PDB file of C-alpha atoms in Angstrom:
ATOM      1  CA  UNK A 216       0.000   0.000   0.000  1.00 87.00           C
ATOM      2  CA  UNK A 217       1.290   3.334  -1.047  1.00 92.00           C
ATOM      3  CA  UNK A 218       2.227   6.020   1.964  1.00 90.00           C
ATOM      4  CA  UNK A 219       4.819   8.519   2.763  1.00 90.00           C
ATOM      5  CA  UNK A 220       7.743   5.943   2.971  1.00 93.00           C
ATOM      6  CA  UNK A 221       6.868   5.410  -1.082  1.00 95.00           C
ATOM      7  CA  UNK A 222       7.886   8.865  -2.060  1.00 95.00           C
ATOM      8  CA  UNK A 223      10.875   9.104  -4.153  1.00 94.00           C
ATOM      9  CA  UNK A 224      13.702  11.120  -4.084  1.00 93.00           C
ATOM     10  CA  UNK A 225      12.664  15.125  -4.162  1.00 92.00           C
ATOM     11  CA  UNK A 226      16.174  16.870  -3.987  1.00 89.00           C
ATOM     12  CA  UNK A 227      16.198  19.567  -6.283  1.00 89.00           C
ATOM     13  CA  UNK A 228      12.764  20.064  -6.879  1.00 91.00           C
ATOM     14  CA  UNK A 229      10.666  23.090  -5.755  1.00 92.00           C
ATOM     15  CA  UNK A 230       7.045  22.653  -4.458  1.00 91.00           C
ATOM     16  CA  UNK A 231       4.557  25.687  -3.500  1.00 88.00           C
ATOM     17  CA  UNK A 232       1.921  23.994  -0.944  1.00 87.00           C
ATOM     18  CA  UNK A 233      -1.076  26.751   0.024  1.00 83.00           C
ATOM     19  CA  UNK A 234      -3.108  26.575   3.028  1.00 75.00           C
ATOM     20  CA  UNK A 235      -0.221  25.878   5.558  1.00 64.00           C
ATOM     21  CA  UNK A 236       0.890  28.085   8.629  1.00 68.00           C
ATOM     22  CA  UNK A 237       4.109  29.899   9.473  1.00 64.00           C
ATOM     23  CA  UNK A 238       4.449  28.220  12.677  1.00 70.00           C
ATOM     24  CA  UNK A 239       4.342  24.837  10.918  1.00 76.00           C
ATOM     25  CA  UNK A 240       8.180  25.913   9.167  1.00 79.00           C
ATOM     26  CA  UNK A 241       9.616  25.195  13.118  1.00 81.00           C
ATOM     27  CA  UNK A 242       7.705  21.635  13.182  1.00 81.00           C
ATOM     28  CA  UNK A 243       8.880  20.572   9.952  1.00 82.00           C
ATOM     29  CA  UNK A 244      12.916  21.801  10.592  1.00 84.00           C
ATOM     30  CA  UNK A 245      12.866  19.953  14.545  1.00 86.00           C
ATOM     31  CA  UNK A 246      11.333  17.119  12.627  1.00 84.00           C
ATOM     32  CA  UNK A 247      13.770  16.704  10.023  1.00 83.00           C
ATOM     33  CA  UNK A 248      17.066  17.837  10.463  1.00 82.00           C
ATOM     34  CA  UNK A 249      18.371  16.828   7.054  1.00 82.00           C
ATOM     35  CA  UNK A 250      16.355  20.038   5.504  1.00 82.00           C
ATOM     36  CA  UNK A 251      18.024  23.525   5.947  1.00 80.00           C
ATOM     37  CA  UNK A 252      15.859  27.261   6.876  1.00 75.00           C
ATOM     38  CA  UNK A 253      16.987  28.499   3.831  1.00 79.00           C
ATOM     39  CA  UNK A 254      15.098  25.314   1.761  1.00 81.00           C
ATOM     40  CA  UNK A 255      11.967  26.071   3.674  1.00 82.00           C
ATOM     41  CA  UNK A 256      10.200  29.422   2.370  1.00 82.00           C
ATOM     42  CA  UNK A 257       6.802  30.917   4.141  1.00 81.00           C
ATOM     43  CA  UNK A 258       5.536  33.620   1.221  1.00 81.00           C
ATOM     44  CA  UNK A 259       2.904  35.724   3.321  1.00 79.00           C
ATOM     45  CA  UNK A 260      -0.080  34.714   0.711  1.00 79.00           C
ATOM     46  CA  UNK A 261      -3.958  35.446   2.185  1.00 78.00           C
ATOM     47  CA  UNK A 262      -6.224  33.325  -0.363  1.00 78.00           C
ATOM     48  CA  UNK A 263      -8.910  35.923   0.237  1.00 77.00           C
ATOM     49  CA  UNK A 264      -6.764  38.658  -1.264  1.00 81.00           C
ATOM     50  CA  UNK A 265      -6.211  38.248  -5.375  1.00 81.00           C
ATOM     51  CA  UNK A 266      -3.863  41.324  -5.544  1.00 82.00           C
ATOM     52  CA  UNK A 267      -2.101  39.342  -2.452  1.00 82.00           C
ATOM     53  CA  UNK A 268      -1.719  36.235  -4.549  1.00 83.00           C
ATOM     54  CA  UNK A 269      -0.508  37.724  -7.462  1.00 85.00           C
ATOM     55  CA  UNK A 270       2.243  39.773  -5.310  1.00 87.00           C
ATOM     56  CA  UNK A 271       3.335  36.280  -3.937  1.00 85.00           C
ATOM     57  CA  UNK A 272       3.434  34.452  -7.266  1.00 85.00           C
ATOM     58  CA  UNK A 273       5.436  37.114  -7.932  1.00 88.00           C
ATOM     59  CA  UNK A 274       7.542  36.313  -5.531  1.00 88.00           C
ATOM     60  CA  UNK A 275       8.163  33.390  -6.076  1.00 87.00           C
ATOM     61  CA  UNK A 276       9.279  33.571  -9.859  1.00 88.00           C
ATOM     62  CA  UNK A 277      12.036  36.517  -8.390  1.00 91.00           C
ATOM     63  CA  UNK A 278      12.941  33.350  -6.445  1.00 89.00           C
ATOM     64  CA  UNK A 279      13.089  30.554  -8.401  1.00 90.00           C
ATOM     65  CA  UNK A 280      13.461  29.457 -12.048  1.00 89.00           C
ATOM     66  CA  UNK A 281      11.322  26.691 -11.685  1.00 90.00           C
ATOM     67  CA  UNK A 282       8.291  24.820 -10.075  1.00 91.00           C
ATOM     68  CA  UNK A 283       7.875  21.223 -10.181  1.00 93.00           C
ATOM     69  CA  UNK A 284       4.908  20.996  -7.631  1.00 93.00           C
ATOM     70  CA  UNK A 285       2.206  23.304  -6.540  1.00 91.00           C
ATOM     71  CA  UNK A 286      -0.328  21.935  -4.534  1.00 90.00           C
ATOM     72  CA  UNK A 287      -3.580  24.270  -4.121  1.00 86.00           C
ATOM     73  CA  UNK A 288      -4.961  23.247  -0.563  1.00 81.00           C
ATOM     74  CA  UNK A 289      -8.457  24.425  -0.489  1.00 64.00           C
ATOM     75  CA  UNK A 290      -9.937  23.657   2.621  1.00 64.00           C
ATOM     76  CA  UNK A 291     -11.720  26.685   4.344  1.00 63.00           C
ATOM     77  CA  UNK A 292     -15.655  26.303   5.121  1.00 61.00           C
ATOM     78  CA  UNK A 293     -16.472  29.519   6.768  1.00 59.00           C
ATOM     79  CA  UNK A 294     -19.212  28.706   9.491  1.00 62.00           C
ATOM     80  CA  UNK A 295     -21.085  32.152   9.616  1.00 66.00           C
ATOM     81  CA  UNK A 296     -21.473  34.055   5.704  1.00 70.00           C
ATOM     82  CA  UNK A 297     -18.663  36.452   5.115  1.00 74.00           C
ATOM     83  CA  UNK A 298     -17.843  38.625   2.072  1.00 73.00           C
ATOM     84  CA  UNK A 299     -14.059  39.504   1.119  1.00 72.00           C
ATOM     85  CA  UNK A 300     -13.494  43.142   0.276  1.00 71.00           C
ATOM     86  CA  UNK A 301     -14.029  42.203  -3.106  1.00 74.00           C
ATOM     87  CA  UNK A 302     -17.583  41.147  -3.178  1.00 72.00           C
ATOM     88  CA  UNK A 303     -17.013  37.528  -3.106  1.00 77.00           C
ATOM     89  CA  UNK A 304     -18.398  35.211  -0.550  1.00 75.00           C
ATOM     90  CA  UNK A 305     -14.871  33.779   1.710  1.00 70.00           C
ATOM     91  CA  UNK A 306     -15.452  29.777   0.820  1.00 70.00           C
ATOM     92  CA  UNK A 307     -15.724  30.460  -3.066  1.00 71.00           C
ATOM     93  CA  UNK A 308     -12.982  33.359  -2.877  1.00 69.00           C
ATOM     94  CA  UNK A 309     -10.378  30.245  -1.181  1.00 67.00           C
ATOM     95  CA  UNK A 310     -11.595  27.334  -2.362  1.00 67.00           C
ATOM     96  CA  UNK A 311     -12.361  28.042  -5.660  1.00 68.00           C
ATOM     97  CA  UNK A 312     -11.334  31.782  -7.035  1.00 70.00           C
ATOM     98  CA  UNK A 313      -7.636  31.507  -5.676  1.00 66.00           C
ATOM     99  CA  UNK A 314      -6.952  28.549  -7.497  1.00 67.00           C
ATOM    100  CA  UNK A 315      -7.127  30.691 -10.940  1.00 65.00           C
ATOM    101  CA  UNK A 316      -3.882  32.485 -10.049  1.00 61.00           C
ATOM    102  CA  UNK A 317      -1.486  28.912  -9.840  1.00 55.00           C
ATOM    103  CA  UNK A 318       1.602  28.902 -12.153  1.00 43.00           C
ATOM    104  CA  UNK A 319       0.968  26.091 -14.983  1.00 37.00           C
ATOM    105  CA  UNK A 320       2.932  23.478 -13.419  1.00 38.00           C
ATOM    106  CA  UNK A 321       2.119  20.134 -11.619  1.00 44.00           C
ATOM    107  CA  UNK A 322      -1.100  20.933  -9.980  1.00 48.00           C
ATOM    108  CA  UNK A 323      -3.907  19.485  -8.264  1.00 48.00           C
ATOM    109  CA  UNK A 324      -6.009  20.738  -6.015  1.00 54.00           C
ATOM    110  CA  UNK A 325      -8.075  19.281  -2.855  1.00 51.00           C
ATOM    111  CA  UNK A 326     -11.743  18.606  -3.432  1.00 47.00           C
ATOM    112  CA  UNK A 327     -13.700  17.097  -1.503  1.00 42.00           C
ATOM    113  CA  UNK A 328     -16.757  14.781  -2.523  1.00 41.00           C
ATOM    114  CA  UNK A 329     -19.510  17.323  -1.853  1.00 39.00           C
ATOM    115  CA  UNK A 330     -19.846  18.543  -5.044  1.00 41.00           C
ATOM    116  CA  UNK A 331     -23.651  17.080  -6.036  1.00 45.00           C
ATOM    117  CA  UNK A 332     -25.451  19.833  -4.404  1.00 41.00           C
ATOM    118  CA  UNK A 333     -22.958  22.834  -5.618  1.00 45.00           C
ATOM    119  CA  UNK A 334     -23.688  25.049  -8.215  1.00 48.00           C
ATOM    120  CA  UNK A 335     -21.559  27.315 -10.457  1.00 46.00           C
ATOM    121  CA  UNK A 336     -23.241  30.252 -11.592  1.00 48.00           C
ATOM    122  CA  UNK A 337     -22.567  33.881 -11.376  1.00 45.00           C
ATOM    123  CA  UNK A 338     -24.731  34.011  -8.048  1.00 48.00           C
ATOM    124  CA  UNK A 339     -22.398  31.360  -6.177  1.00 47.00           C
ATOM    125  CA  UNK A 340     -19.821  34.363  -5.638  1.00 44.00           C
ATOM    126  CA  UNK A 341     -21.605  35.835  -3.474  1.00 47.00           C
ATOM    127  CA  UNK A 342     -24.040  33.397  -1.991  1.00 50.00           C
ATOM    128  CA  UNK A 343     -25.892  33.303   1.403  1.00 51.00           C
ATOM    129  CA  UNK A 344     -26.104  29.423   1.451  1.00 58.00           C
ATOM    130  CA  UNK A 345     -25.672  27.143   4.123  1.00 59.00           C
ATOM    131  CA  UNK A 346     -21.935  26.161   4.852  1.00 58.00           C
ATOM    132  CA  UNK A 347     -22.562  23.200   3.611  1.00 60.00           C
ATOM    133  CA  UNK A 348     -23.764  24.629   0.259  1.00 69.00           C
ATOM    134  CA  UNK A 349     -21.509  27.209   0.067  1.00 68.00           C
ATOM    135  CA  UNK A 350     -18.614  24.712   0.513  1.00 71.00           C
ATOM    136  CA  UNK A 351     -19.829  21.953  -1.740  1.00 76.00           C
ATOM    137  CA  UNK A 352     -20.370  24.570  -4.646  1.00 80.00           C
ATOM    138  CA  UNK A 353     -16.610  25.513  -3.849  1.00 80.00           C
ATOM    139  CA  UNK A 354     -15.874  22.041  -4.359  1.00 84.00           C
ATOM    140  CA  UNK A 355     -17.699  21.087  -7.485  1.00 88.00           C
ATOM    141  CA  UNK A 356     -15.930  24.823  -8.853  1.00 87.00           C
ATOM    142  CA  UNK A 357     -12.374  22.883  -7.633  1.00 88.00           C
ATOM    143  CA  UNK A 358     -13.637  19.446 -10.029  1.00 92.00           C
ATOM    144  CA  UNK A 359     -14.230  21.657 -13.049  1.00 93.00           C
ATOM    145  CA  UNK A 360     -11.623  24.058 -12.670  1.00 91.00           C
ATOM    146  CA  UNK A 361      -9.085  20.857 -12.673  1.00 93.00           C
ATOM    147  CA  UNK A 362     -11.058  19.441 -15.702  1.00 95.00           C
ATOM    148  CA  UNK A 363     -10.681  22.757 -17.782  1.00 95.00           C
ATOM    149  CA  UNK A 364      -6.745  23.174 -16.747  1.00 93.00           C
ATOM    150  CA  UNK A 365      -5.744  20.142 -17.679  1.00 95.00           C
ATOM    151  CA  UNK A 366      -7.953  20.593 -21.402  1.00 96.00           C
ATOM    152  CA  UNK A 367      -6.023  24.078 -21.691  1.00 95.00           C
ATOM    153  CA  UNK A 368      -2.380  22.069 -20.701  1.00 94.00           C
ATOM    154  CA  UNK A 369      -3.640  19.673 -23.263  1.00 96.00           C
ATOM    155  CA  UNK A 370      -4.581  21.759 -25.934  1.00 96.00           C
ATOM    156  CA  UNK A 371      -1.163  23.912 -25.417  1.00 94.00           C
ATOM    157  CA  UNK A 372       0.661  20.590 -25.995  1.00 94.00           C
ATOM    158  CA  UNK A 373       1.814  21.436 -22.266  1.00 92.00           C
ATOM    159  CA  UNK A 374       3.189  18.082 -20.581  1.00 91.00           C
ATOM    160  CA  UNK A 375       1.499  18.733 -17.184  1.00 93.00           C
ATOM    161  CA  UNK A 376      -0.405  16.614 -14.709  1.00 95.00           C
ATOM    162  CA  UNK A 377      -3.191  18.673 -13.106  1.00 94.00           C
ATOM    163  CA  UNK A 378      -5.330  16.283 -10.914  1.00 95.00           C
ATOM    164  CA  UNK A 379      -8.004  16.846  -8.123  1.00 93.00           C
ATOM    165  CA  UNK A 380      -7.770  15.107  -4.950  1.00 93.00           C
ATOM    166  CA  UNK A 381     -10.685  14.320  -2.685  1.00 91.00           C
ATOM    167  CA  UNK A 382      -8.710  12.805   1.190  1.00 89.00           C
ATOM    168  CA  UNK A 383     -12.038  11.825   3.278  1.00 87.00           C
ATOM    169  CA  UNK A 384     -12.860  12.595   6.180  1.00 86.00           C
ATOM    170  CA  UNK A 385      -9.450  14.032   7.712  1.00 87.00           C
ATOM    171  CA  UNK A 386      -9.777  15.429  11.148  1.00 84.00           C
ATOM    172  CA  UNK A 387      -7.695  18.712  10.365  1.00 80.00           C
ATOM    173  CA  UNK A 388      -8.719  22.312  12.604  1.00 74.00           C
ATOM    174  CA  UNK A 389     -10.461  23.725  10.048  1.00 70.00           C
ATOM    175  CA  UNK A 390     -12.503  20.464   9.256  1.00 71.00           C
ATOM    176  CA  UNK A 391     -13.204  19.718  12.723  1.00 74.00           C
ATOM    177  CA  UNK A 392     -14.421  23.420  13.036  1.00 70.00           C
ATOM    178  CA  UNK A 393     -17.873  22.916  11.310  1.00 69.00           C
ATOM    179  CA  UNK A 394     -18.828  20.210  13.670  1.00 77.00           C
ATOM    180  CA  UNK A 395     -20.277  20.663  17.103  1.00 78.00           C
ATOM    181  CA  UNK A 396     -17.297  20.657  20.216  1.00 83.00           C
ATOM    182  CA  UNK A 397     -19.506  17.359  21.445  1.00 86.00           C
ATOM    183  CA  UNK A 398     -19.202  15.571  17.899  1.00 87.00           C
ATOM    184  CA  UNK A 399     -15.361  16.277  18.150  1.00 85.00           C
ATOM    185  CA  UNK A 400     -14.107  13.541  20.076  1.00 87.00           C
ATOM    186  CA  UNK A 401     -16.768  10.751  18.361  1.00 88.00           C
ATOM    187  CA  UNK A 402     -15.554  11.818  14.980  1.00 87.00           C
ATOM    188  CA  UNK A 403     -11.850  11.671  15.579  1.00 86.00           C
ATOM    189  CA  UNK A 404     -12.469   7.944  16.174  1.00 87.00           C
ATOM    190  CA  UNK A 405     -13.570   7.430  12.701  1.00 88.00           C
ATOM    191  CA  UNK A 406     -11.668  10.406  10.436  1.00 91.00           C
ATOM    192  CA  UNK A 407      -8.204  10.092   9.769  1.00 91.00           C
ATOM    193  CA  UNK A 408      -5.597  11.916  10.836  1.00 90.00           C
ATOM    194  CA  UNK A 409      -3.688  14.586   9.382  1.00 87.00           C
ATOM    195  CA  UNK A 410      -0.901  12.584   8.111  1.00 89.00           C
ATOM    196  CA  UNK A 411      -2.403  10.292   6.656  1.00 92.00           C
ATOM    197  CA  UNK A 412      -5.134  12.124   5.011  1.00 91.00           C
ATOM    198  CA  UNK A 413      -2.109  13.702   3.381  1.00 91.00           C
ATOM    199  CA  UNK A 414      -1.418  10.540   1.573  1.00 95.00           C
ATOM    200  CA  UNK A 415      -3.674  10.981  -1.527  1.00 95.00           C
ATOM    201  CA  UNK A 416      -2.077  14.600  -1.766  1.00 94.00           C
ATOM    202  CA  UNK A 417       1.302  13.418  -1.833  1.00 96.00           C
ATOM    203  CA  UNK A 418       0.696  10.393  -4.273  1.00 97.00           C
ATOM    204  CA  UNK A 419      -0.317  12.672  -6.689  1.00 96.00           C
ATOM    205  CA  UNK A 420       2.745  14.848  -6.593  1.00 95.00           C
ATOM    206  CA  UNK A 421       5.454  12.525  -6.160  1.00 96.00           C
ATOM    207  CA  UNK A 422       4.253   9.091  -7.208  1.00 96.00           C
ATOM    208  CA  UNK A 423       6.563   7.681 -10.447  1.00 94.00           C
ATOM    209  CA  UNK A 424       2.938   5.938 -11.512  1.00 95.00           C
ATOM    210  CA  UNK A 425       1.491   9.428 -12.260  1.00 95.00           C
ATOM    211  CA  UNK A 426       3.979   9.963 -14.747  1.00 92.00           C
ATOM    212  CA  UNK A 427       4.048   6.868 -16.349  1.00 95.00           C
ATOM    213  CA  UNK A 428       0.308   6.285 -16.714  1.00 96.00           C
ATOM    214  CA  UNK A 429      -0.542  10.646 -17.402  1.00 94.00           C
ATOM    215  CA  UNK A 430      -4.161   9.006 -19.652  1.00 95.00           C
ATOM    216  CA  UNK A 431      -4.969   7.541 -16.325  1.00 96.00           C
ATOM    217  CA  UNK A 432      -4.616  10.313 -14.349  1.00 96.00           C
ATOM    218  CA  UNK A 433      -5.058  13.630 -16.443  1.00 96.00           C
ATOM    219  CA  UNK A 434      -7.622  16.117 -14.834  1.00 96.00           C
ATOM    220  CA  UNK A 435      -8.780  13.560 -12.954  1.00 96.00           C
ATOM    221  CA  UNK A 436     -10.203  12.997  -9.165  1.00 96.00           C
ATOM    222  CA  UNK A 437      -8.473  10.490  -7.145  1.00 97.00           C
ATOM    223  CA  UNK A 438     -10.189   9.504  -3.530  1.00 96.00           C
ATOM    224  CA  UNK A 439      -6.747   7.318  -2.525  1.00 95.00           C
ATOM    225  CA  UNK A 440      -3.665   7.200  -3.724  1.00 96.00           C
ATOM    226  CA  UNK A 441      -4.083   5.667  -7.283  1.00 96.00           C
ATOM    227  CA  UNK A 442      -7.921   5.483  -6.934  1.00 97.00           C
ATOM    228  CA  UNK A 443      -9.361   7.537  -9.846  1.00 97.00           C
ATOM    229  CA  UNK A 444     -13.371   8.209  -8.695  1.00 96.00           C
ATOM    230  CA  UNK A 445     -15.600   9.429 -11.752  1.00 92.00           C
ATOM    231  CA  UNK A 446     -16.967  12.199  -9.403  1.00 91.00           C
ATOM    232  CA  UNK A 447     -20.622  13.413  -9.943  1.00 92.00           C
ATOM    233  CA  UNK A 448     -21.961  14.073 -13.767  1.00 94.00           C
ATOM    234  CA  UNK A 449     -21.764  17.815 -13.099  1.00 93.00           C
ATOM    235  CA  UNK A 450     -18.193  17.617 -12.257  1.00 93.00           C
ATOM    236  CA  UNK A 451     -17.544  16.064 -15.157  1.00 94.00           C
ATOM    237  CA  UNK A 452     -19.580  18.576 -17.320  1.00 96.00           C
ATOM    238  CA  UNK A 453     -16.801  19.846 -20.042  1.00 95.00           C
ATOM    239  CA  UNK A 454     -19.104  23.134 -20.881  1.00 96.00           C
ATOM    240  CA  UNK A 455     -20.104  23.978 -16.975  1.00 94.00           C
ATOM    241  CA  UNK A 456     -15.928  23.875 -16.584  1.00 94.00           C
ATOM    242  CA  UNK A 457     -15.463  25.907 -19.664  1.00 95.00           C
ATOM    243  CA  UNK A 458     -18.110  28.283 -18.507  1.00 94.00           C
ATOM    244  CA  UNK A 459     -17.072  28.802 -15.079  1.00 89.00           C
ATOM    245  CA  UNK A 460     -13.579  29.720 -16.099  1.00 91.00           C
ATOM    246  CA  UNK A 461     -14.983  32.429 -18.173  1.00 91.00           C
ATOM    247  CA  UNK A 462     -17.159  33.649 -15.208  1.00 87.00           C
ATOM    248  CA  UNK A 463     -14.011  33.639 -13.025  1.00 86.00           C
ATOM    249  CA  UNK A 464     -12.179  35.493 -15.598  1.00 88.00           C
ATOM    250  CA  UNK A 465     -14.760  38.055 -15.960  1.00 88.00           C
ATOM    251  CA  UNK A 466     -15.534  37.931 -12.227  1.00 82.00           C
ATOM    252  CA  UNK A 467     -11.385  38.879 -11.665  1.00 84.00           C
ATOM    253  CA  UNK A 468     -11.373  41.752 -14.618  1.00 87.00           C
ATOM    254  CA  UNK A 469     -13.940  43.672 -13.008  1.00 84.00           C
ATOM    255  CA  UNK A 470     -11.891  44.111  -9.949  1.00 80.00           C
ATOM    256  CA  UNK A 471      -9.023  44.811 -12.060  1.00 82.00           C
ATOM    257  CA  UNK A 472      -6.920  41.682 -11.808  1.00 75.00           C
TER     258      UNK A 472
END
């Protein structure tokens, strides 16, 4: 069975992970002495913001010359409705708006298996739906967007993996967050943890099979590591993708990005 122990060698190659913390740069050097501070780079990048992600993917190409990984964690699910200064309701703004802005490089994104009930109109910016809602629209936007990247790498004759990843149940702070504090400790039984929840992430961006089999895996959703799931018809709905990247295009010109 595939886990962490499975990933190849890495040296050399530059990765851009969203959704992580700061303070998680100390847990990572104490754990693993072999990696140095100067290998381990925290770009101050608020999802929320678009002119804050295109000053840190800025950044990063001052940095670097090249990027072999980005992973686009998308995992917020805002419990109360909230609107970023730009007019867009929070979950759609980081789960689903943000991811417009990665470089063209090995990409996936996490998306969770709520995507049935979501909807990707004009209106699902700035929704008043139920967390639930909001987030599983979010999530069906992740499917598509994947689906409609990987036709544009395609069509660009652009030899780039861009895959979806759907973990489970993982009992992270943020997921954990929607539930009730009594639910908590019953559901941590049953939901995996962190690190392992991980797994499905990392398969996709290190895994040797991804590259070797790319008509298995192109724009597709895995749900464990080398477990391609069809997802739900919408998600798989070439002219919804197509149209929602138009609407996010539009959507980011009016606010000048």
């Amino acid at each position: 069975m595939w886990n962490d122990t499975s990933i190849p060698d890495l040296n050399g190659r530059v990765a851009l992970v969203t959704g992580g913390k700061c303070v998680a740069i100390d847990s990572i050097l104490s754990e693993n002495h072999s990696i140095t501070g100067d290998r381990l780079v925290w770009p101050p990048l608020d999802l929320s913001k678009p002119s804050k992600i295109v000053e840190a993917v800025q950044l990063l190409s001052s940095r670097e010359k090249r990027l072999d990984i980005l992973i686009n964690n998308a995992g917020v699910a805002a419990d109360h409705f909230t609107m970023t200064v730009e007019g867009f309701e929070s979950t759609i703004a980081v789960n689903s708006i943000a991811e417009k802005f990665g470089p063209k490089h090995n990409n996936f994104s996490t998306a969770k298996d709520l995507s049935d009930p979501g909807t990707t109109d004009r209106d699902d910016y700035t929704s008043r739906k139920t967390v639930f809602s909001r987030c599983g629209a979010s999530k069906l936007a992740n499917l598509l967007f994947t689906r409609e990247l990987q036709r544009r790498l395609d069509e660009e004759g652009v030899k780039i993996i861009a895959l979806a990843v759907d973990p489970g149940p993982v009992a992270t702070d943020g997921g954990m967050g929607v539930f009730p504090g009594f639910l908590k400790p019953v559901l941590k039984l049953v939901m995996k943890s962190p690190e392992k929840g991980a797994f499905t992430q990392l398969y996709c961006a290190t895994a040797k099979e991804v590259a070797e089999e790319p008509e298995k895996y192109r724009g597709k959703l895995l749900t464990a590591p080398g477990k391609v799931n069809m997802g739900s018809d919408r998600s798989r709905n070439s002219e919804l993708a197509q149209s929602l990247w138009i609407i996010t295009e539009e959507a980011l010109r009016i606010i000048g990005i």
